[in-house]
XYZ file of C-alpha atoms in Angstrom:
211
model
C 24.608 8.593 25.038
C 26.382 10.420 22.204
C 29.291 8.745 20.428
C 31.592 9.647 17.554
C 31.493 7.185 14.657
C 33.551 7.934 11.556
C 33.500 11.623 12.432
C 29.717 11.758 12.842
C 27.828 12.345 16.088
C 25.343 9.577 16.838
C 22.963 9.567 19.786
C 22.245 6.087 21.147
C 18.802 5.960 22.749
C 17.638 3.478 25.379
C 14.551 3.120 23.172
C 16.758 1.083 20.782
C 17.287 3.804 18.209
C 20.077 5.996 16.836
C 19.688 9.672 16.058
C 22.120 11.009 13.439
C 22.262 14.688 14.227
C 23.825 15.936 10.979
C 21.064 14.338 8.883
C 18.213 14.880 11.376
C 17.578 11.180 10.925
C 16.151 8.648 13.372
C 17.468 5.151 12.621
C 15.860 1.940 13.826
C 15.846 -1.710 12.770
C 13.572 -4.715 13.028
C 10.253 -3.162 14.002
C 8.465 -6.342 12.863
C 5.152 -4.507 12.604
C 2.413 -7.111 12.373
C 4.318 -9.914 14.075
C 2.053 -10.142 17.114
C -1.084 -10.144 14.935
C 0.511 -12.804 12.727
C 1.044 -15.008 15.789
C -2.521 -14.458 17.015
C -3.858 -15.394 13.579
C -2.004 -18.685 13.912
C -3.449 -19.449 17.334
C -0.595 -18.179 19.515
C -1.960 -15.785 22.115
C 0.251 -12.699 21.983
C -1.164 -9.508 23.582
C -2.370 -6.940 21.070
C -0.652 -4.264 23.174
C 2.767 -5.402 21.888
C 2.411 -3.506 18.624
C 0.871 -0.398 20.172
C 3.653 -0.257 22.798
C 6.263 -0.116 20.040
C 4.350 2.682 18.290
C 4.112 4.650 21.551
C 7.897 4.338 21.936
C 8.345 5.528 18.372
C 6.123 8.518 19.107
C 8.211 9.419 22.157
C 11.329 9.376 19.986
C 9.611 11.659 17.486
C 8.866 14.091 20.293
C 12.394 13.892 21.688
C 14.325 14.347 18.437
C 11.813 15.771 15.888
C 13.609 14.044 13.002
C 13.032 14.882 9.361
C 13.595 11.259 8.340
C 12.829 7.880 9.863
C 15.167 5.234 8.420
C 14.439 1.552 9.015
C 17.271 -0.856 8.256
C 15.078 -3.817 7.433
C 12.231 -5.949 8.757
C 9.906 -3.018 9.197
C 6.923 -5.290 8.603
C 6.453 -8.939 9.464
C 5.144 -10.252 6.151
C 1.689 -8.916 5.219
C -0.778 -6.165 6.073
C -2.808 -7.072 9.189
C -4.368 -5.291 12.181
C -0.958 -4.245 13.587
C 0.052 -2.826 10.227
C -3.253 -0.950 10.094
C -2.362 0.637 13.444
C 0.905 1.823 11.887
C -1.082 3.416 9.058
C -2.955 5.493 11.630
C 0.335 6.368 13.363
C 1.799 7.462 10.026
C -1.008 9.992 9.529
C 0.154 11.875 12.625
C 3.456 12.727 10.927
C 2.612 13.773 7.357
C 5.882 15.699 6.982
C 8.063 12.795 8.081
C 10.085 11.087 5.368
C 10.064 7.323 5.977
C 12.798 5.286 4.272
C 13.084 1.495 4.334
C 16.029 -0.681 3.377
C 14.227 -3.958 2.818
C 14.872 -6.940 5.074
C 13.992 -10.592 4.714
C 10.512 -10.097 6.243
C 9.537 -7.044 4.183
C 7.132 -8.627 1.706
C 4.479 -5.963 1.257
C 3.408 -5.069 -2.260
C 4.925 -1.964 -3.837
C 1.544 -0.231 -3.738
C 1.317 -0.864 0.018
C 4.599 0.961 0.614
C 3.494 3.772 -1.680
C 0.195 4.123 0.176
C 2.125 4.488 3.437
C 4.468 7.082 1.974
C 7.528 4.854 2.405
C 10.540 5.133 0.107
C 12.014 1.669 -0.405
C 15.612 0.685 -1.143
C 15.744 -3.019 -2.056
C 19.348 -3.641 -0.987
C 21.122 -0.713 0.697
C 21.268 3.043 1.186
C 24.593 4.871 0.906
C 24.944 8.117 2.881
C 28.636 8.707 3.367
C 30.311 7.600 5.556
C 27.614 4.978 6.191
C 26.078 2.082 4.299
C 22.658 1.225 5.705
C 21.812 -2.409 5.052
C 19.732 -5.101 6.752
C 22.422 -7.754 7.156
C 26.181 -7.265 7.439
C 27.795 -7.347 3.975
C 30.402 -9.981 3.166
C 32.946 -7.456 1.881
C 34.198 -4.099 3.146
C 34.980 -0.818 1.413
C 35.137 2.880 2.292
C 31.636 2.818 3.761
C 30.962 1.833 7.368
C 27.968 -0.494 7.412
C 25.047 -0.023 9.803
C 22.816 -3.079 9.917
C 20.287 -4.977 12.008
C 18.805 -8.434 11.481
C 20.495 -10.453 14.246
C 18.886 -8.705 17.282
C 22.180 -8.343 19.230
C 22.304 -8.840 22.984
C 24.947 -8.929 25.686
C 25.194 -10.901 28.915
C 26.180 -9.057 32.102
C 27.335 -10.910 35.210
C 26.854 -9.763 38.811
C 29.011 -10.436 41.854
C 26.635 -13.134 43.097
C 26.705 -14.979 39.765
C 23.621 -13.221 38.472
C 23.188 -13.256 34.732
C 21.275 -10.492 33.014
C 20.633 -10.225 29.283
C 20.167 -6.856 27.605
C 19.734 -5.748 24.007
C 22.726 -3.764 22.811
C 24.318 -1.641 20.128
C 27.403 -3.228 18.595
C 30.172 -1.243 16.895
C 32.995 -3.177 15.242
C 35.850 -2.117 12.987
C 33.754 -2.047 9.809
C 30.137 -2.554 10.852
C 27.597 -1.569 13.491
C 24.546 -3.641 14.415
C 21.412 -2.057 15.827
C 19.205 -3.752 18.411
C 15.765 -4.863 17.315
C 13.359 -1.991 17.973
C 10.428 -4.275 18.707
C 10.163 -5.639 22.230
C 8.676 -8.824 20.748
C 12.000 -10.294 19.578
C 14.667 -12.601 20.933
C 18.338 -11.799 21.477
C 21.473 -13.199 19.897
C 24.120 -13.013 22.597
C 27.324 -11.626 21.115
C 30.858 -12.258 22.352
C 33.115 -9.171 22.406
C 36.133 -9.320 20.132
C 39.269 -7.209 20.082
C 38.429 -3.600 19.353
C 34.659 -4.131 19.513
C 32.443 -1.710 21.422
C 29.199 -2.741 23.082
C 26.535 -0.453 24.515
C 24.046 -2.299 26.710
C 20.486 -0.967 26.810
C 19.189 -1.106 30.361
C 15.736 0.143 31.435
C 17.333 3.361 32.729
C 20.066 4.205 30.204
C 22.618 3.071 27.636
C 25.870 1.813 29.213
C 29.193 1.407 27.434
C 30.852 -1.881 28.371
C-alpha cells in the first residue's frame, strides 16, 4: 500500500517495512538480531530458524525494492554478537553496495568496531532527512520534522461478527509521529487505541489494510 505522508510517497509492506521511494530507502525497526540466540544461551528453547526467517524476509524486500539504503530505527541487535548476529554478517556480504544506517535503540550495545566491521553507519540519537526525523522512541517535543520511530511494537485488535478477536502488528501514523511495527517476528505487540485523526494500517498475512 502506498500512502502520502508530508508530501512524500511511502510504500507500506506487509513484511513490516516502509520503502521511501524518493530516497530509495528501505526503513525497518526492531530487528532484534541475536534475540533468539540470547534466549537459547539462557536456557529458553527458541528455534534457531527465527533469526534466519527474518533475514529471508529482509532478502525478499531487497529483491522487491532494490534499495540503496537500509535504515534501521533502533534495536537492530539484541545486545551482543552471537550466532544470530554472525548470520547477519554473512547476509551483509551479499549486499556489498548497500548502505546500512542505524539510529541506535536501547538494545544496540555493540562496540563501535563491531558496527564498523559490518559496514553500518551509526547515529546515536536521530537522523534528520526532511521532512522526517528518524528516531527509536517518540520524542517528547515536536517541531517542523515528522518523527518516524519504533520501539513499542505497535499492534491493533480487530473484532469479527462472532466476537472473534484478532491481533495484528500495524503501522501507526499520528499528527506528529509515525510508529513502525517490529520487523522481527519474535516480538510481542503493544495494542494501541485509535485517537482522533490517527491512522492505523493493520498487517495481515495477505496485505496491509487501512482501518
